Amino acid sequence: QLHRIDAMALLRDAGSDTQSIFSSEELEGLILKDKKAFLKTKCAECAGSCGLAKKYKETMADTFWCRDCGRVLCDSHRYQHTCERLDALKERNAKITKEALLEQLREDEARKEAQEAAAKAEERRAAEKLEEEKSRRKNQRKLLAHKAKQVESFIQQRSRDTDGLRPAVHNKLLDLYPRVKRLSLALYNQFEHPDSTEVGGPDWEEVKEIYAEARELTNMIVMTENGPLDMRNPWDPPDPEAQEAPMEGA
């Protein structure tokens, strides 16, 4: 223990600003407050340099700091240093009976297995949630692609049927068709091979605008098995313009 006594004497002689034993909060506070002072921290075991300026990285505290006793250490004493917690554990284990030691080992193993099972369960829940979100987005993209295709077919049919259409209206429909065809294909591709987590985005907004314009031009709508094509979707936020009718007599 001679080197340990000499080290403590050196640290005391150097003054109080050479603290080398820290709690996790104290260590983090020193790094944030005065990183330059932290990098000069001496080894708590030998009072020598820890070489922190060369090896310090924010996510690698275990390479220079003992979580059990709080000492900042050089490479030579990283695994060989005075550690009250480990010393107490060794002393307790030296006095423990064989049966008690076996029971402790069984408890430690059971605790480890429980922790591993909890971690696996958490990973499984996270994976299931991720799959649920992917499935939800896929169904949403499928609905948008289907609606866009219906709008595309509607404009294609109207642009072919020139009876009763003014030339200006017909020409406008001819302009709209290649645009909606491109957007319809893009939305279908996003359903089949999505390249982001976005659903719809600008392409869907443009399809809605084109359909609104086509309705105004033709004075016609797309009819589906469930009635007029609804360009709003189940996941859309409430329409601020759709107000509840006031109750009579209120």
XYZ file of N, CA and C in Angstrom:
750
model
N 0.820 -1.210 0.000
C 0.000 0.000 0.000
C 0.862 1.273 0.000
N 2.221 1.115 -0.069
C 3.092 2.280 0.015
C 2.838 3.270 -1.095
N 2.662 2.741 -2.337
C 2.434 3.657 -3.467
C 1.113 4.396 -3.294
N 0.136 3.762 -2.637
C -1.163 4.393 -2.408
C -1.031 5.546 -1.420
N -0.231 5.354 -0.337
C -0.019 6.403 0.670
C 0.725 7.565 0.043
N 1.763 7.267 -0.731
C 2.517 8.327 -1.404
C 1.632 9.114 -2.355
N 0.738 8.430 -3.070
C -0.141 9.093 -4.021
C -1.086 10.049 -3.315
N -1.672 9.613 -2.210
C -2.598 10.476 -1.475
C -1.869 11.700 -0.933
N -0.607 11.512 -0.470
C 0.176 12.649 0.023
C 0.437 13.649 -1.093
N 0.771 13.142 -2.277
C 1.017 14.027 -3.422
C -0.226 14.808 -3.793
N -1.375 14.118 -3.763
C -2.631 14.788 -4.115
C -2.981 15.862 -3.095
N -2.717 15.585 -1.808
C -3.014 16.582 -0.776
C -2.097 17.782 -0.925
N -0.795 17.515 -1.189
C 0.159 18.615 -1.335
C -0.155 19.481 -2.540
N -0.766 18.876 -3.556
C -1.061 19.632 -4.781
C -2.220 20.586 -4.593
N -3.004 20.411 -3.524
C -4.122 21.313 -3.280
C -5.451 20.662 -3.580
N -6.530 21.315 -3.188
C -7.878 20.754 -3.315
C -8.373 20.731 -4.748
N -7.700 21.466 -5.633
C -8.178 21.519 -7.011
C -7.722 20.314 -7.825
N -7.083 19.344 -7.151
C -6.646 18.140 -7.869
C -7.502 16.938 -7.494
N -8.771 17.146 -7.285
C -9.682 16.054 -6.952
C -9.602 14.944 -8.001
N -9.566 13.703 -7.521
C -9.463 12.564 -8.436
C -10.527 11.513 -8.190
N -11.407 11.752 -7.228
C -12.504 10.833 -6.932
C -13.818 11.588 -7.128
N -14.691 11.064 -7.992
C -15.907 11.775 -8.379
C -17.097 10.824 -8.397
N -18.246 11.372 -8.076
C -19.486 10.664 -8.400
C -19.757 10.893 -9.882
N -20.720 10.158 -10.426
C -21.041 10.328 -11.846
C -21.459 11.755 -12.134
N -22.269 12.332 -11.227
C -22.749 13.706 -11.428
C -21.611 14.712 -11.316
N -20.695 14.481 -10.355
C -19.560 15.397 -10.189
C -18.650 15.368 -11.408
N -18.398 14.172 -11.923
C -17.526 14.037 -13.092
C -18.134 14.738 -14.299
N -19.424 14.505 -14.522
C -20.107 15.148 -15.646
C -20.111 16.661 -15.477
N -20.320 17.120 -14.239
C -20.328 18.559 -13.979
C -18.984 19.202 -14.243
N -17.895 18.521 -13.849
C -16.560 19.065 -14.091
C -16.259 19.147 -15.579
N -16.624 18.103 -16.323
C -16.370 18.091 -17.768
C -17.107 19.241 -18.445
N -18.361 19.459 -18.035
C -19.149 20.531 -18.639
C -18.655 21.911 -18.215
N -18.235 22.043 -16.947
C -17.846 23.347 -16.409
C -16.442 23.752 -16.834
N -15.484 22.810 -16.734
C -14.081 23.142 -17.016
C -13.381 21.915 -17.586
N -13.568 21.677 -18.865
C -12.993 20.489 -19.496
C -11.475 20.512 -19.436
N -10.871 21.692 -19.497
C -9.414 21.790 -19.469
C -8.874 21.305 -18.122
N -9.575 21.682 -17.049
C -9.160 21.220 -15.721
C -9.363 19.717 -15.582
N -10.454 19.219 -16.149
C -10.719 17.782 -16.088
C -9.611 16.990 -16.765
N -9.149 17.456 -17.912
C -8.125 16.733 -18.663
C -6.801 16.663 -17.903
N -6.621 17.531 -16.887
C -5.392 17.523 -16.083
C -5.544 16.685 -14.823
N -6.686 16.037 -14.645
C -6.929 15.242 -13.442
C -5.865 14.172 -13.264
N -5.347 14.073 -12.029
C -4.318 13.084 -11.721
C -4.936 11.737 -11.376
N -4.142 10.695 -11.535
C -4.571 9.353 -11.167
C -4.747 9.277 -9.661
N -5.886 8.788 -9.195
C -6.172 8.704 -7.765
C -5.331 7.639 -7.080
N -4.680 6.778 -7.830
C -3.888 5.694 -7.246
C -2.410 6.043 -7.142
N -1.872 6.714 -8.159
C -0.427 7.001 -8.152
C -0.111 8.484 -8.280
N -1.128 9.316 -8.467
C -0.970 10.770 -8.614
C -0.236 11.157 -9.888
N -0.082 10.192 -10.793
C 0.547 10.496 -12.066
C -0.476 10.938 -13.102
N -0.005 11.206 -14.295
C -0.899 11.654 -15.363
C -1.795 10.506 -15.838
N -3.055 10.840 -16.125
C -3.993 9.846 -16.666
C -4.001 9.834 -18.189
N -3.330 10.813 -18.779
C -3.312 10.886 -20.241
C -4.674 11.151 -20.835
N -5.521 11.910 -20.121
C -6.894 12.122 -20.583
C -6.959 12.944 -21.861
N -6.014 13.838 -22.050
C -6.060 14.700 -23.243
C -6.010 13.874 -24.524
N -5.338 12.703 -24.458
C -5.200 11.869 -25.649
C -6.339 10.872 -25.807
N -6.852 10.346 -24.691
C -7.806 9.232 -24.811
C -9.235 9.587 -24.432
N -9.489 10.839 -23.945
C -10.857 11.153 -23.514
C -11.827 11.189 -24.681
N -12.928 10.478 -24.522
C -14.062 10.555 -25.438
C -15.318 10.554 -24.589
N -16.339 11.297 -25.019
C -17.514 11.509 -24.183
C -18.211 10.212 -23.788
N -18.176 9.208 -24.655
C -18.934 7.981 -24.385
C -18.059 6.860 -23.816
N -16.819 7.197 -23.361
C -15.901 6.152 -22.923
C -15.366 6.420 -21.522
N -16.229 6.804 -20.577
C -15.803 7.102 -19.213
C -15.194 5.885 -18.542
N -15.651 4.688 -18.881
C -15.150 3.472 -18.236
C -13.678 3.219 -18.528
N -13.095 3.922 -19.496
C -11.684 3.708 -19.803
C -10.778 4.457 -18.834
N -11.310 5.373 -18.023
C -10.467 6.126 -17.085
C -11.134 6.334 -15.731
N -12.370 5.853 -15.548
C -13.113 6.120 -14.311
C -13.749 4.835 -13.797
N -13.584 4.556 -12.503
C -14.154 3.353 -11.893
C -15.544 3.668 -11.363
N -16.540 2.987 -11.875
C -17.917 3.218 -11.455
C -18.165 2.779 -10.011
N -17.332 1.863 -9.512
C -17.542 1.342 -8.165
C -17.065 2.300 -7.074
N -15.890 2.906 -7.279
C -15.349 3.779 -6.231
C -15.240 5.242 -6.655
N -15.400 5.538 -7.952
C -15.389 6.920 -8.413
C -14.015 7.474 -8.730
N -12.968 6.626 -8.728
C -11.617 7.120 -8.967
C -11.330 7.302 -10.454
N -10.655 8.403 -10.779
C -10.092 8.603 -12.113
C -8.705 7.989 -12.091
N -8.387 7.171 -13.097
C -7.180 6.346 -13.040
C -6.394 6.378 -14.345
N -5.093 6.139 -14.211
C -4.246 5.991 -15.396
C -4.388 4.566 -15.919
N -3.807 4.297 -17.072
C -3.922 2.964 -17.666
C -3.321 1.878 -16.780
N -2.243 2.210 -16.063
C -1.574 1.208 -15.233
C -2.436 0.751 -14.064
N -3.311 1.629 -13.583
C -4.113 1.296 -12.403
C -5.599 1.185 -12.706
N -5.907 1.093 -13.980
C -7.323 0.986 -14.355
C -7.969 -0.259 -13.748
N -7.230 -1.369 -13.748
C -7.766 -2.613 -13.201
C -7.092 -3.019 -11.891
N -6.101 -2.246 -11.437
C -5.421 -2.557 -10.185
C -5.343 -1.300 -9.337
N -6.352 -1.098 -8.515
C -6.376 0.078 -7.657
C -7.223 -0.215 -6.419
N -7.062 0.631 -5.421
C -7.865 0.501 -4.215
C -9.310 0.833 -4.545
N -10.208 -0.095 -4.215
C -11.632 0.121 -4.509
C -12.437 -0.393 -3.319
N -12.951 0.545 -2.520
C -13.641 0.170 -1.281
C -14.806 -0.782 -1.534
N -15.526 -0.563 -2.583
C -16.682 -1.407 -2.846
C -16.266 -2.839 -3.154
N -15.243 -2.980 -4.006
C -14.775 -4.321 -4.334
C -14.084 -4.976 -3.144
N -13.351 -4.159 -2.347
C -12.694 -4.709 -1.154
C -13.735 -5.221 -0.170
N -14.829 -4.456 0.013
C -15.884 -4.890 0.925
C -16.535 -6.169 0.423
N -16.696 -6.251 -0.907
C -17.290 -7.455 -1.487
C -16.384 -8.666 -1.272
N -15.071 -8.456 -1.464
C -14.129 -9.547 -1.246
C -14.147 -9.990 0.212
N -14.190 -9.018 1.122
C -14.206 -9.342 2.558
C -15.475 -10.109 2.926
N -16.601 -9.679 2.367
C -17.859 -10.373 2.651
C -17.829 -11.800 2.100
N -17.302 -11.945 0.868
C -17.234 -13.272 0.255
C -16.277 -14.197 0.999
N -15.240 -13.589 1.639
C -14.290 -14.419 2.380
C -14.930 -15.043 3.618
N -15.949 -14.384 4.151
C -16.602 -14.860 5.375
C -17.877 -15.656 5.085
N -18.332 -15.651 3.848
C -19.607 -16.271 3.521
C -19.474 -17.792 3.468
N -20.521 -18.489 3.862
C -20.503 -19.953 3.809
C -20.690 -20.413 2.374
N -20.324 -21.666 2.129
C -20.456 -22.223 0.793
C -21.897 -22.199 0.337
N -22.822 -22.560 1.258
C -24.242 -22.585 0.902
C -24.756 -21.180 0.571
N -24.337 -20.199 1.385
C -24.780 -18.822 1.146
C -24.216 -18.285 -0.164
N -22.962 -18.675 -0.454
C -22.343 -18.231 -1.707
C -23.083 -18.808 -2.906
N -23.437 -20.108 -2.811
C -24.178 -20.737 -3.899
C -25.540 -20.065 -4.089
N -26.187 -19.719 -2.974
C -27.484 -19.049 -3.061
C -27.336 -17.668 -3.705
N -26.264 -16.972 -3.323
C -26.017 -15.649 -3.913
C -25.779 -15.764 -5.411
N -25.014 -16.784 -5.808
C -24.745 -16.998 -7.232
C -26.027 -17.303 -7.986
N -26.901 -18.113 -7.348
C -28.183 -18.430 -7.994
C -29.038 -17.171 -8.142
N -29.039 -16.324 -7.099
C -29.802 -15.080 -7.161
C -29.245 -14.148 -8.242
N -27.915 -14.075 -8.315
C -27.289 -13.229 -9.335
C -27.635 -13.720 -10.736
N -27.618 -15.040 -10.913
C -27.940 -15.621 -12.211
C -29.399 -15.382 -12.570
N -30.285 -15.542 -11.563
C -31.709 -15.309 -11.803
C -31.966 -13.843 -12.147
N -31.259 -12.939 -11.441
C -31.422 -11.511 -11.730
C -30.924 -11.184 -13.128
N -29.797 -11.796 -13.511
C -29.254 -11.582 -14.851
C -30.217 -12.086 -15.921
N -30.788 -13.287 -15.683
C -31.741 -13.846 -16.650
C -32.989 -12.978 -16.756
N -33.447 -12.451 -15.603
C -34.634 -11.585 -15.616
C -34.353 -10.305 -16.392
N -33.156 -9.744 -16.197
C -32.787 -8.524 -16.918
C -32.696 -8.782 -18.414
N -32.108 -9.924 -18.784
C -31.996 -10.268 -20.205
C -33.366 -10.499 -20.821
N -34.252 -11.169 -20.047
C -35.608 -11.411 -20.551
C -36.361 -10.100 -20.724
N -36.181 -9.173 -19.768
C -36.844 -7.870 -19.873
C -36.326 -7.094 -21.080
N -35.005 -7.172 -21.310
C -34.423 -6.471 -22.462
C -34.937 -7.054 -23.771
N -35.033 -8.398 -23.840
C -35.545 -9.036 -25.047
C -37.008 -8.688 -25.274
N -37.785 -8.644 -24.170
C -39.200 -8.290 -24.291
C -39.358 -6.862 -24.808
N -38.485 -5.969 -24.324
C -38.536 -4.582 -24.775
C -38.171 -4.489 -26.257
N -37.154 -5.258 -26.669
C -36.764 -5.278 -28.079
C -37.905 -5.821 -28.937
N -38.583 -6.865 -28.421
C -39.691 -7.454 -29.168
C -40.841 -6.459 -29.312
N -41.145 -5.743 -28.212
C -42.219 -4.735 -28.275
C -41.863 -3.631 -29.260
N -40.596 -3.214 -29.244
C -40.163 -2.159 -30.163
C -40.263 -2.633 -31.610
N -39.880 -3.897 -31.856
C -39.953 -4.453 -33.216
C -41.403 -4.578 -33.666
N -42.279 -5.014 -32.745
C -43.700 -5.141 -33.082
C -44.310 -3.776 -33.384
N -43.930 -2.778 -32.594
C -44.444 -1.428 -32.831
C -43.974 -0.901 -34.180
N -42.705 -1.190 -34.503
C -42.163 -0.751 -35.792
C -42.914 -1.403 -36.945
N -43.209 -2.702 -36.810
C -43.940 -3.410 -37.859
C -45.363 -2.886 -37.985
N -45.985 -2.577 -36.849
C -47.345 -2.015 -36.881
C -47.360 -0.681 -37.614
N -46.366 0.150 -37.333
C -46.301 1.457 -37.988
C -46.064 1.297 -39.492
N -45.179 0.351 -39.862
C -44.918 0.101 -41.281
C -46.178 -0.395 -41.983
N -46.927 -1.291 -41.313
C -48.161 -1.823 -41.891
C -49.210 -0.722 -42.035
N -49.293 0.154 -41.030
C -50.253 1.256 -41.088
C -49.930 2.183 -42.246
N -48.661 2.532 -42.389
C -48.271 3.422 -43.487
C -48.504 2.764 -44.843
N -48.278 1.460 -44.924
C -48.494 0.754 -46.189
C -49.964 0.807 -46.585
N -50.866 0.584 -45.622
C -52.296 0.643 -45.913
C -52.721 2.050 -46.321
N -52.128 3.040 -45.673
C -52.452 4.425 -46.037
C -51.986 4.733 -47.460
N -50.767 4.321 -47.787
C -50.249 4.569 -49.136
C -51.088 3.830 -50.185
N -51.564 2.644 -49.832
C -52.396 1.882 -50.765
C -53.683 2.635 -51.065
N -54.292 3.216 -50.038
C -55.532 3.965 -50.237
C -55.293 5.192 -51.110
N -54.200 5.909 -50.857
C -53.897 7.102 -51.656
C -53.640 6.732 -53.115
N -52.897 5.647 -53.337
C -52.610 5.222 -54.702
C -53.893 4.842 -55.428
N -54.814 4.186 -54.714
C -56.092 3.781 -55.320
C -56.928 5.007 -55.695
N -56.986 5.978 -54.807
C -57.751 7.189 -55.099
C -57.133 7.965 -56.259
N -55.808 8.053 -56.256
C -55.132 8.772 -57.343
C -55.405 8.102 -58.677
N -55.440 6.770 -58.694
C -55.732 6.043 -59.926
C -57.156 6.311 -60.389
N -58.079 6.440 -59.455
C -59.463 6.755 -59.817
C -59.558 8.148 -60.435
N -58.821 9.094 -59.869
C -58.811 10.452 -60.435
C -58.187 10.430 -61.826
N -57.103 9.682 -61.979
C -56.456 9.565 -63.282
C -57.437 9.005 -64.315
N -58.137 7.926 -63.971
C -59.090 7.308 -64.905
C -60.228 8.269 -65.241
N -60.679 9.013 -64.252
C -61.757 9.977 -64.460
C -61.347 11.042 -65.474
N -60.159 11.620 -65.288
C -59.710 12.687 -66.187
C -59.421 12.123 -67.571
N -58.892 10.920 -67.635
C -58.641 10.294 -68.934
C -59.946 10.089 -69.699
N -60.959 9.586 -68.994
C -62.253 9.348 -69.645
C -62.894 10.649 -70.093
N -62.870 11.659 -69.225
C -63.479 12.946 -69.578
C -62.753 13.602 -70.750
N -61.425 13.460 -70.824
C -60.677 14.104 -71.919
C -60.921 13.397 -73.245
N -61.318 12.115 -73.203
C -61.630 11.379 -74.438
C -63.046 11.671 -74.914
N -63.944 11.897 -73.970
C -65.345 12.155 -74.319
C -65.526 13.652 -74.514
N -65.431 14.080 -75.772
C -65.467 15.521 -76.059
C -66.873 16.061 -76.262
N -67.883 15.188 -76.221
C -69.248 15.659 -76.434
C -69.637 16.662 -75.359
N -70.040 17.811 -75.785
C -70.514 18.834 -74.863
C -69.410 19.619 -74.186
N -68.156 19.320 -74.498
C -67.047 20.039 -73.860
C -66.598 21.198 -74.727
N -66.425 22.330 -74.143
C -65.859 23.458 -74.876
C -64.381 23.161 -75.140
N -63.845 23.647 -76.249
C -62.429 23.384 -76.575
C -61.467 23.772 -75.457
N -61.758 24.915 -74.801
C -60.862 25.365 -73.730
C -60.849 24.366 -72.576
N -62.044 23.818 -72.254
C -62.152 22.841 -71.171
C -61.425 21.558 -71.556
N -61.635 21.129 -72.810
C -60.982 19.912 -73.285
C -59.466 20.046 -73.245
N -58.973 21.189 -73.689
C -57.530 21.410 -73.682
C -56.963 21.402 -72.258
N -57.756 21.956 -71.336
C -57.302 21.974 -69.943
C -57.241 20.564 -69.375
N -58.227 19.730 -69.711
C -58.216 18.336 -69.252
C -57.021 17.587 -69.833
N -56.704 17.903 -71.104
C -55.542 17.271 -71.728
C -54.244 17.677 -71.020
N -54.216 18.892 -70.485
C -53.055 19.340 -69.721
C -52.974 18.643 -68.361
N -54.156 18.411 -67.756
C -54.188 17.806 -66.422
C -53.819 16.324 -66.451
N -54.171 15.648 -67.525
C -54.017 14.192 -67.545
C -52.575 13.715 -67.355
N -51.583 14.221 -68.112
C -50.212 13.731 -67.893
C -49.694 14.031 -66.488
N -50.156 15.129 -65.924
C -49.732 15.464 -64.558
C -50.269 14.446 -63.564
N -51.567 14.164 -63.646
C -52.169 13.235 -62.688
C -51.673 11.815 -62.930
N -51.365 11.493 -64.161
C -50.830 10.161 -64.464
C -49.466 9.981 -63.798
N -48.636 11.012 -63.889
C -47.311 10.950 -63.257
C -47.434 10.840 -61.743
N -48.346 11.627 -61.169
C -48.525 11.613 -59.716
C -49.102 10.281 -59.243
N -50.037 9.736 -60.015
C -50.637 8.457 -59.671
C -49.573 7.361 -59.644
N -48.680 7.375 -60.635
C -47.610 6.392 -60.687
C -46.642 6.577 -59.520
N -46.349 7.823 -59.183
C -45.427 8.100 -58.076
C -46.007 7.590 -56.751
N -47.299 7.806 -56.541
C -47.932 7.342 -55.313
C -47.986 5.818 -55.253
N -48.180 5.192 -56.402
C -48.174 3.728 -56.429
C -46.768 3.189 -56.121
N -45.758 3.846 -56.664
C -44.383 3.425 -56.394
C -44.039 3.575 -54.919
N -44.579 4.619 -54.296
C -44.352 4.804 -52.865
C -45.043 3.711 -52.048
N -46.168 3.208 -52.564
C -46.841 2.086 -51.907
C -46.018 0.811 -52.041
N -45.505 0.551 -53.231
C -44.747 -0.670 -53.470
C -43.330 -0.601 -52.888
N -42.660 0.547 -53.071
C -41.263 0.670 -52.647
C -41.046 2.028 -51.971
N -41.529 2.193 -50.748
C -41.370 3.491 -50.068
C -39.904 3.803 -49.796
N -39.531 5.072 -49.962
C -38.158 5.475 -49.694
C -38.065 6.425 -48.500
N -39.183 6.586 -47.777
C -39.197 7.399 -46.564
C -40.426 7.005 -45.749
N -40.564 7.615 -44.575
C -41.741 7.334 -43.738
C -42.909 8.251 -44.076
N -42.714 9.175 -45.003
C -43.785 10.107 -45.366
C -44.897 9.378 -46.106
N -46.120 9.781 -45.838
C -47.287 9.229 -46.525
C -47.950 10.343 -47.321
N -48.016 10.157 -48.640
C -48.684 11.149 -49.488
C -47.793 12.300 -49.856
N -47.666 13.246 -48.938
C -46.817 14.403 -49.167
C -47.330 15.306 -50.280
N -46.434 16.070 -50.904
C -46.824 17.019 -51.960
C -47.539 16.359 -53.139
N -47.160 15.135 -53.474
C -47.808 14.459 -54.614
C -49.297 14.287 -54.368
N -49.658 13.851 -53.160
C -51.078 13.657 -52.846
C -51.812 14.986 -52.818
N -51.183 16.031 -52.292
C -51.825 17.341 -52.255
C -52.102 17.846 -53.675
N -51.175 17.574 -54.587
C -51.369 18.012 -55.970
C -52.487 17.219 -56.641
N -52.600 15.918 -56.332
C -53.700 15.115 -56.879
C -55.031 15.697 -56.441
N -55.132 16.086 -55.188
C -56.387 16.675 -54.686
C -56.708 17.970 -55.423
N -55.696 18.773 -55.665
C -55.917 20.035 -56.384
C -56.374 19.770 -57.824
N -55.758 18.789 -58.465
C -56.123 18.458 -59.848
C -57.560 17.942 -59.908
N -57.940 17.091 -58.947
C -59.309 16.565 -58.939
C -60.319 17.686 -58.722
N -60.000 18.614 -57.834
C -60.900 19.741 -57.591
C -61.064 20.577 -58.859
N -59.968 20.769 -59.572
C -60.033 21.540 -60.811
C -60.834 20.792 -61.877
N -60.636 19.479 -61.968
C -61.367 18.676 -62.960
C -62.868 18.668 -62.659
N -63.211 18.610 -61.406
C -64.636 18.653 -61.022
C -65.259 19.981 -61.459
N -64.508 21.049 -61.229
C -65.029 22.367 -61.596
C -65.151 22.498 -63.117
N -64.192 21.933 -63.855
C -64.217 22.027 -65.312
C -65.360 21.218 -65.916
N -65.606 20.032 -65.373
C -66.580 19.113 -65.979
C -67.938 19.139 -65.296
N -67.970 19.719 -64.092
C -69.189 19.691 -63.289
C -69.619 18.233 -63.024
N -68.608 17.352 -62.884
C -68.855 15.941 -62.637
C -67.937 15.465 -61.511
N -68.300 14.306 -60.901
C -67.504 13.744 -59.821
C -67.249 12.263 -60.086
N -66.294 11.702 -59.358
C -66.020 10.267 -59.429
C -66.970 9.550 -58.481
N -67.682 8.561 -59.002
C -68.572 7.754 -58.169
C -67.909 6.409 -57.874
N -67.964 5.987 -56.623
C -67.425 4.690 -56.207
C -68.558 3.831 -55.660
N -68.228 2.613 -55.244
C -69.243 1.727 -54.662
C -69.841 2.329 -53.395
N -69.072 3.186 -52.736
C -69.548 3.791 -51.491
C -70.043 5.216 -51.675
N -70.238 5.625 -52.921
C -70.717 6.976 -53.171
C -69.642 7.847 -53.782
N -69.799 9.159 -53.719
C -68.811 10.073 -54.304
C -67.423 9.849 -53.699
N -66.398 9.964 -54.537
C -65.023 9.789 -54.073
C -64.698 10.839 -53.015
N -64.281 10.370 -51.845
C -63.926 11.259 -50.734
C -62.411 11.421 -50.703
N -61.954 12.631 -50.958
C -60.514 12.870 -50.976
C -59.942 13.087 -49.575
N -60.793 13.137 -48.557
C -60.310 13.145 -47.177
C -60.062 11.701 -46.750
N -59.129 11.524 -45.825
C -58.746 10.188 -45.395
C -59.006 10.000 -43.901
N -59.163 8.756 -43.459
C -59.501 8.509 -42.048
C -58.507 9.102 -41.063
N -57.233 9.253 -41.475
C -56.219 9.769 -40.560
C -56.030 11.280 -40.663
N -56.765 11.916 -41.560
C -56.647 13.371 -41.686
C -57.185 14.057 -40.432
N -56.614 15.204 -40.056
C -57.166 15.958 -38.917
C -58.553 16.486 -39.261
N -59.347 16.804 -38.261
C -60.702 17.324 -38.529
C -60.663 18.565 -39.409
N -61.646 18.664 -40.282
C -61.759 19.816 -41.173
C -62.275 21.000 -40.369
N -61.482 22.075 -40.254
C -61.927 23.226 -39.459
C -63.198 23.878 -39.994
N -63.481 23.671 -41.301
C -64.669 24.282 -41.892
C -65.932 23.461 -41.619
N -65.704 22.173 -41.227
C -66.863 21.316 -40.962
C -67.312 21.529 -39.523
N -68.187 22.457 -39.320
C -68.689 22.777 -37.992
C -69.988 22.030 -37.719
N -70.166 21.675 -36.456
C -71.410 21.008 -36.072
C -72.555 21.985 -36.173
N -73.648 21.522 -36.740
C -74.822 22.401 -36.854
C -75.383 22.681 -35.468
N -75.741 23.920 -35.175
C -76.276 24.251 -33.850
C -77.611 23.546 -33.625
N -77.805 23.099 -32.396
C -79.043 22.413 -32.051
C -80.201 23.392 -31.971
N -81.334 22.974 -32.521
C -82.513 23.842 -32.487
C -82.994 24.001 -31.054
N -83.410 25.222 -30.761
C -83.939 25.489 -29.433
C -82.868 25.783 -28.401
N -81.562 25.769 -28.873
C -80.495 26.011 -27.918
C -80.460 27.494 -27.561
